[in-house]
Amino acid sequence: MDTGTICTKPALCIYLFSDIALPSSHPTLNGQKTAKSARDSFSAYNSKYLTVPHNRTSWHRNGTSGALEASVVSYRSSIINNYVEGTLTEMRDKTSPSGLHFRDSKRKVDYVLAYHYRRSLARHAPGGAPPEPWHGSPSMALVSNGGTGKGHAEPQQQQQDHGQRALPEWPGLPGLELVDLSPLDVLEEERRLQREEYERNLLEAGLEIEKDPENKSQGLSFVRIHAPWQVLSREAELLKIKMPTKKMYEITEEKGILKTLNEIWCKLTEPLQPQVPQQENTKMKTLSYPFSREKIYLYNIKDKDTFFDNATRSRIVREILKRTSTKARSSMGIGTLIANNVYDAAYPLHDGEYEGQNDDMNERKLLYQEWARYGVFYKFQPIDLIRKYFGEKIGLYFAWLGLYTEFLIPSSVVGIIVFLYGCITIESDIPSKEMCDQRNAFTMCPLCDKFCDYWNLSSACATARASHLFDNPATVFFSIFMALWATMFLEQWKRLQMRLSYFWDLTGLEEEEEHPRPEYETKLLQKKLKKKNMTAENLNENEKEKLTCSDRMPGYAANFGLILFMVMLAFSAVFGVIVYRITTAAALSFSTNETTRSNVRVTVTATAVIINLVVVLILDEIYGAVAKWLTEIEIPKTEKTFEERLILKAFLLKFVNSYASIFYVAFFKGRFVGRPGRYVYVFEGYRMEECAPGGCLMELCIQLSIIMLGKQLIQNNLFEIGIPKLKKLFRKLKDERTELKEMNTNQSKDPQQWDLDYILEPFTGLTPEYMEMIIQFGFVTLFVASFPLAPVFALLNNIIEVRLDAKKFVTELRRPDTVREKDIGIWYNILSGIGKLSVIINAFVIAVTSDFIPRLMYQYAYSQNGTMHGFINHTLSYFNVSQLKAGTQPENSLFAQEVSFCRFKDYREPPWSPHQYEFSKQYWAVLSARLAFVILFQNLVMFLSVLVDWMIPDIPKDISEQIKKEKTVLVDFFLKEEHEKLKLMESLMARDKQKRRSGAKSKRSRAASFSQCQRSPKGSFTSFSSQHTVV
């Protein structure tokens, strides 16, 4: 049997048996075919940085294919940069005290990779008779124990590499032991090989790494990464990261009354400012320019270790991790490796602990003390420090949230004034007085068939008085105010965003080329593998392939169908609540208890709203998961595309879920009831529900307030606090349970920073944070005519929300990767759309849901004295009870008097009219007035919004001037530096010329002295030679 030895990487040789088929497409073997240049560079790193262990070569049989696969049972030391590993005690002694550096306490840990490993192999006793090799566990391995096989048949070919030697024929070799490998061991071995290859590629990219020893059978291990100056400067130039130069220029201050007002405001708000380090001279700004190694003289580099801050360093390392690939399974970057469970997590470190006994102050502790505590809720946010620590994307979110919260203050004040106006004028409201006056004795038609009796309108006095609190002329003004408020908020945000872009050096920021997502690469690889007739020539062409619409068509079809189903599910939930209300109201009407029957409407409304809230909360969680899954099956190419599509789907589903029941109460409830004698029935005997005597606006207010407050209290606060803590506790208990299986007595008791950060919850993006605020923005603006106190509750929630999110980012989450963004992206378009939609919805709420238009029409068109006296009688129509259908009349009526006519709320002709029960002229007049009001209100508010938009420039004037000035300063600075560089070069050239001249003079002087020596009569070489010549 012919054997050959293939050495594919240092310290690893694979023994290949010629008569056993090894599939070339196997990922384990493919990952071992590295180029010679890679091996040479790796060997160079071995001599300088790495401790290369002695491995034990093994052969195992794959349980699925039956083929032999090569692996290494490694009882070896791990890779530790610049250190030769000794005992574990020595390593513990070398641990960095701060937990933020390598063991030399000099090189920073810029990034951490975490993974779980297991090293368990079932081993048969040596010397015993080996069992049948192919009739055992799913996988078996032959492991060398160091024997050379002397005295046995020599193989045809034998090679040696790093102490490993080709073994003689198998089976029956005394130098081999039989080891059973389970499928988990095979998978773990493959992951280990991928990690080794990936870490080797990171070393070749210039990064420096440090690893924990794998001294247990299984456990958690960390790979710490450091980027030296050469890598940082190279990547900063590639990424075009703006860095501060030596030049500083003065910021032009506002003059006149604006400057005075600004100074007064600063003095008044001085106690509200967070105590964080500020720039020494706020009137000066450092000029920034994209980093260039050729123009390194432009930058203010005092210390190479601190020139790039921690956030920039981690961002650079993340970019290298994302583009570094491995050949096994064509893994492109760290995202694919995490998706394949090769690594568990990849994250930058926090800047130490946020609380503790030590006095060392770091940015994380400073953020916790001045921002992430509820005790500092009254202070402004340190936006610049947030941006420096977490990056521009998260900094923009908190800046937007802070501005939104500040803008809620004036809207809350106006909302409280509107509410107080309703409380003050409730006693002077004539319609509610008429409804509560028992002398009017309006006998109303039964609310249900057979079991409901006639009733007096005065029994609904409390509902009518409560409706006036929100249904009064002030709500119209408040609706217009809130529409303009939304426009001013968006305009002010654009100005603030531009100001932050200027001070954060985001102006002119180009969109970086994003790396494809792991799922996209996997799908693309599957597409390539499907083409069976692929030749080596067209392989390179297929590498540039991309997924087409036909590839994504199944995902698009699933998206359309499932989104439609989810929308219908939300409508079905609303319909289910409607059925509950109708059936419960009918059931309670059968009660013999007078108190129960009198409070039917209140009981049904309260319980139905609570049920609706629970359904909304449950569907919200389901919709979030469904939106993510639907976006994944679309297979977007980049993370940005994925995020935008996810946002659109999640917003659509959650918008329908949150507002479906509110839309029903506002625009559909009580509109399709019919009339006495011809009611509309949902089921047999169950009529469509009607609005309360005071109108549906009060019920809309109850529905809106309970859903809004319930979502804020339960979903936004309790879930945000509780769920991360439960996940953290579960992860901690899981790791502790794993550690208890094999206790290591030599392990350091003090956990390092990477251990503490691993326990924290991973950062999953800002979509949930934005989404809850956008839904709240909809509650504040869309139906604000029915609930003027919505801004007040939103303000109270956001005061807590800012500190809750801050505490979550500082204490509960791993440090996110810094992302440079110049705006909030698609969220601005959603906010703008909600603002425009709110104008239309509030117009219809005022015109259709409230009694504002009917009251206006009655006062100016139908009232005899121009007052509201007689309004209630004007809105009630007559019905002859003798025309009720058989079986629908009240049984055992207890009404005090004989009833011939009952009243119902509608504009219809009376029974004595030739066109009895048809819509009256008043109905058509009121309907026309409602439509006219909608058109007038919408156009007026839209015109005012456009006017406000035009009056407020998107870019502040001072920022616009500063941007122009910065460009001029930058050109002047470049010219000056180039001029100085040119002068320096000229001076060096002049000095060089002078040296040459001086050198020439010295040569001439030496030549002159030499000629004098020639004329010398004695002792000279010339005289001697001449004498010799004569001789």
PDB file of N, CA, C and O in Angstrom, residues 768-796:
ATOM      1  N   PRO A 768     -35.000  48.525  17.636  1.00  0.00           N
ATOM      2  CA  PRO A 768     -36.028  48.517  18.685  1.00  0.00           C
ATOM      3  C   PRO A 768     -36.156  49.858  19.398  1.00  0.00           C
ATOM      4  O   PRO A 768     -37.277  50.259  19.761  1.00  0.00           O
ATOM      5  N   GLU A 769     -35.029  50.556  19.604  1.00  0.00           N
ATOM      6  CA  GLU A 769     -35.080  51.835  20.311  1.00  0.00           C
ATOM      7  C   GLU A 769     -35.826  52.877  19.481  1.00  0.00           C
ATOM      8  O   GLU A 769     -36.695  53.603  19.987  1.00  0.00           O
ATOM      9  N   TYR A 770     -35.466  52.971  18.206  1.00  0.00           N
ATOM     10  CA  TYR A 770     -36.167  53.911  17.329  1.00  0.00           C
ATOM     11  C   TYR A 770     -37.642  53.537  17.183  1.00  0.00           C
ATOM     12  O   TYR A 770     -38.514  54.413  17.183  1.00  0.00           O
ATOM     13  N   MET A 771     -37.937  52.238  17.059  1.00  0.00           N
ATOM     14  CA  MET A 771     -39.303  51.804  16.764  1.00  0.00           C
ATOM     15  C   MET A 771     -40.265  52.213  17.866  1.00  0.00           C
ATOM     16  O   MET A 771     -41.363  52.716  17.582  1.00  0.00           O
ATOM     17  N   GLU A 772     -39.878  52.016  19.112  1.00  0.00           N
ATOM     18  CA  GLU A 772     -40.795  52.375  20.193  1.00  0.00           C
ATOM     19  C   GLU A 772     -41.022  53.880  20.257  1.00  0.00           C
ATOM     20  O   GLU A 772     -42.137  54.332  20.560  1.00  0.00           O
ATOM     21  N   MET A 773     -40.002  54.671  19.911  1.00  0.00           N
ATOM     22  CA  MET A 773     -40.175  56.118  19.899  1.00  0.00           C
ATOM     23  C   MET A 773     -41.019  56.582  18.703  1.00  0.00           C
ATOM     24  O   MET A 773     -41.806  57.527  18.810  1.00  0.00           O
ATOM     25  N   ILE A 774     -40.884  55.899  17.563  1.00  0.00           N
ATOM     26  CA  ILE A 774     -41.676  56.262  16.391  1.00  0.00           C
ATOM     27  C   ILE A 774     -43.148  55.953  16.632  1.00  0.00           C
ATOM     28  O   ILE A 774     -44.040  56.739  16.279  1.00  0.00           O
ATOM     29  N   ILE A 775     -43.431  54.787  17.239  1.00  0.00           N
ATOM     30  CA  ILE A 775     -44.824  54.442  17.564  1.00  0.00           C
ATOM     31  C   ILE A 775     -45.385  55.450  18.556  1.00  0.00           C
ATOM     32  O   ILE A 775     -46.546  55.881  18.447  1.00  0.00           O
ATOM     33  N   GLN A 776     -44.571  55.862  19.520  1.00  0.00           N
ATOM     34  CA  GLN A 776     -45.027  56.885  20.468  1.00  0.00           C
ATOM     35  C   GLN A 776     -45.275  58.209  19.764  1.00  0.00           C
ATOM     36  O   GLN A 776     -46.253  58.913  20.068  1.00  0.00           O
ATOM     37  N   PHE A 777     -44.414  58.565  18.824  1.00  0.00           N
ATOM     38  CA  PHE A 777     -44.605  59.792  18.040  1.00  0.00           C
ATOM     39  C   PHE A 777     -45.944  59.746  17.306  1.00  0.00           C
ATOM     40  O   PHE A 777     -46.626  60.765  17.179  1.00  0.00           O
ATOM     41  N   GLY A 778     -46.337  58.565  16.841  1.00  0.00           N
ATOM     42  CA  GLY A 778     -47.644  58.419  16.213  1.00  0.00           C
ATOM     43  C   GLY A 778     -48.781  58.645  17.192  1.00  0.00           C
ATOM     44  O   GLY A 778     -49.781  59.311  16.869  1.00  0.00           O
ATOM     45  N   PHE A 779     -48.653  58.112  18.421  1.00  0.00           N
ATOM     46  CA  PHE A 779     -49.692  58.357  19.430  1.00  0.00           C
ATOM     47  C   PHE A 779     -49.810  59.839  19.749  1.00  0.00           C
ATOM     48  O   PHE A 779     -50.908  60.349  19.999  1.00  0.00           O
ATOM     49  N   VAL A 780     -48.680  60.526  19.757  1.00  0.00           N
ATOM     50  CA  VAL A 780     -48.681  61.945  20.124  1.00  0.00           C
ATOM     51  C   VAL A 780     -49.289  62.809  19.026  1.00  0.00           C
ATOM     52  O   VAL A 780     -49.948  63.813  19.319  1.00  0.00           O
ATOM     53  N   THR A 781     -49.102  62.441  17.770  1.00  0.00           N
ATOM     54  CA  THR A 781     -49.505  63.315  16.671  1.00  0.00           C
ATOM     55  C   THR A 781     -50.762  62.859  15.939  1.00  0.00           C
ATOM     56  O   THR A 781     -51.576  63.683  15.540  1.00  0.00           O
ATOM     57  N   LEU A 782     -50.953  61.550  15.756  1.00  0.00           N
ATOM     58  CA  LEU A 782     -52.026  61.090  14.865  1.00  0.00           C
ATOM     59  C   LEU A 782     -53.425  61.361  15.427  1.00  0.00           C
ATOM     60  O   LEU A 782     -54.305  61.835  14.721  1.00  0.00           O
ATOM     61  N   PHE A 783     -53.652  61.052  16.716  1.00  0.00           N
ATOM     62  CA  PHE A 783     -54.989  61.184  17.305  1.00  0.00           C
ATOM     63  C   PHE A 783     -54.983  62.159  18.478  1.00  0.00           C
ATOM     64  O   PHE A 783     -55.719  61.992  19.439  1.00  0.00           O
ATOM     65  N   VAL A 784     -54.136  63.183  18.362  1.00  0.00           N
ATOM     66  CA  VAL A 784     -53.984  64.101  19.485  1.00  0.00           C
ATOM     67  C   VAL A 784     -55.248  64.909  19.730  1.00  0.00           C
ATOM     68  O   VAL A 784     -55.465  65.415  20.842  1.00  0.00           O
ATOM     69  N   ALA A 785     -56.139  65.033  18.737  1.00  0.00           N
ATOM     70  CA  ALA A 785     -57.397  65.767  18.931  1.00  0.00           C
ATOM     71  C   ALA A 785     -58.283  65.085  19.956  1.00  0.00           C
ATOM     72  O   ALA A 785     -59.111  65.748  20.608  1.00  0.00           O
ATOM     73  N   SER A 786     -58.128  63.767  20.122  1.00  0.00           N
ATOM     74  CA  SER A 786     -58.966  63.046  21.082  1.00  0.00           C
ATOM     75  C   SER A 786     -58.311  62.911  22.445  1.00  0.00           C
ATOM     76  O   SER A 786     -58.985  62.553  23.411  1.00  0.00           O
ATOM     77  N   PHE A 787     -57.015  63.171  22.544  1.00  0.00           N
ATOM     78  CA  PHE A 787     -56.305  62.983  23.811  1.00  0.00           C
ATOM     79  C   PHE A 787     -55.203  64.029  23.941  1.00  0.00           C
ATOM     80  O   PHE A 787     -54.032  63.754  23.685  1.00  0.00           O
ATOM     81  N   PRO A 788     -55.532  65.244  24.365  1.00  0.00           N
ATOM     82  CA  PRO A 788     -54.527  66.310  24.462  1.00  0.00           C
ATOM     83  C   PRO A 788     -53.426  66.035  25.476  1.00  0.00           C
ATOM     84  O   PRO A 788     -52.375  66.691  25.435  1.00  0.00           O
ATOM     85  N   LEU A 789     -53.658  65.094  26.396  1.00  0.00           N
ATOM     86  CA  LEU A 789     -52.630  64.812  27.405  1.00  0.00           C
ATOM     87  C   LEU A 789     -51.592  63.802  26.926  1.00  0.00           C
ATOM     88  O   LEU A 789     -50.707  63.433  27.695  1.00  0.00           O
ATOM     89  N   ALA A 790     -51.696  63.352  25.666  1.00  0.00           N
ATOM     90  CA  ALA A 790     -50.723  62.384  25.148  1.00  0.00           C
ATOM     91  C   ALA A 790     -49.292  62.912  25.228  1.00  0.00           C
ATOM     92  O   ALA A 790     -48.382  62.167  25.625  1.00  0.00           O
ATOM     93  N   PRO A 791     -49.007  64.174  24.849  1.00  0.00           N
ATOM     94  CA  PRO A 791     -47.628  64.663  24.980  1.00  0.00           C
ATOM     95  C   PRO A 791     -47.113  64.655  26.419  1.00  0.00           C
ATOM     96  O   PRO A 791     -45.906  64.463  26.642  1.00  0.00           O
ATOM     97  N   VAL A 792     -47.992  64.844  27.390  1.00  0.00           N
ATOM     98  CA  VAL A 792     -47.565  64.852  28.796  1.00  0.00           C
ATOM     99  C   VAL A 792     -47.052  63.477  29.191  1.00  0.00           C
ATOM    100  O   VAL A 792     -45.957  63.333  29.775  1.00  0.00           O
ATOM    101  N   PHE A 793     -47.824  62.442  28.884  1.00  0.00           N
ATOM    102  CA  PHE A 793     -47.397  61.082  29.242  1.00  0.00           C
ATOM    103  C   PHE A 793     -46.178  60.657  28.426  1.00  0.00           C
ATOM    104  O   PHE A 793     -45.339  59.909  28.933  1.00  0.00           O
ATOM    105  N   ALA A 794     -46.086  61.118  27.191  1.00  0.00           N
ATOM    106  CA  ALA A 794     -44.897  60.815  26.393  1.00  0.00           C
ATOM    107  C   ALA A 794     -43.656  61.467  26.997  1.00  0.00           C
ATOM    108  O   ALA A 794     -42.576  60.861  27.038  1.00  0.00           O
ATOM    109  N   LEU A 795     -43.803  62.699  27.494  1.00  0.00           N
ATOM    110  CA  LEU A 795     -42.675  63.398  28.120  1.00  0.00           C
ATOM    111  C   LEU A 795     -42.214  62.669  29.383  1.00  0.00           C
ATOM    112  O   LEU A 795     -41.009  62.463  29.591  1.00  0.00           O
ATOM    113  N   LEU A 796     -43.162  62.267  30.225  1.00  0.00           N
ATOM    114  CA  LEU A 796     -42.798  61.550  31.449  1.00  0.00           C
ATOM    115  C   LEU A 796     -42.108  60.231  31.122  1.00  0.00           C
ATOM    116  O   LEU A 796     -41.137  59.836  31.791  1.00  0.00           O
TER     117      LEU A 796
END
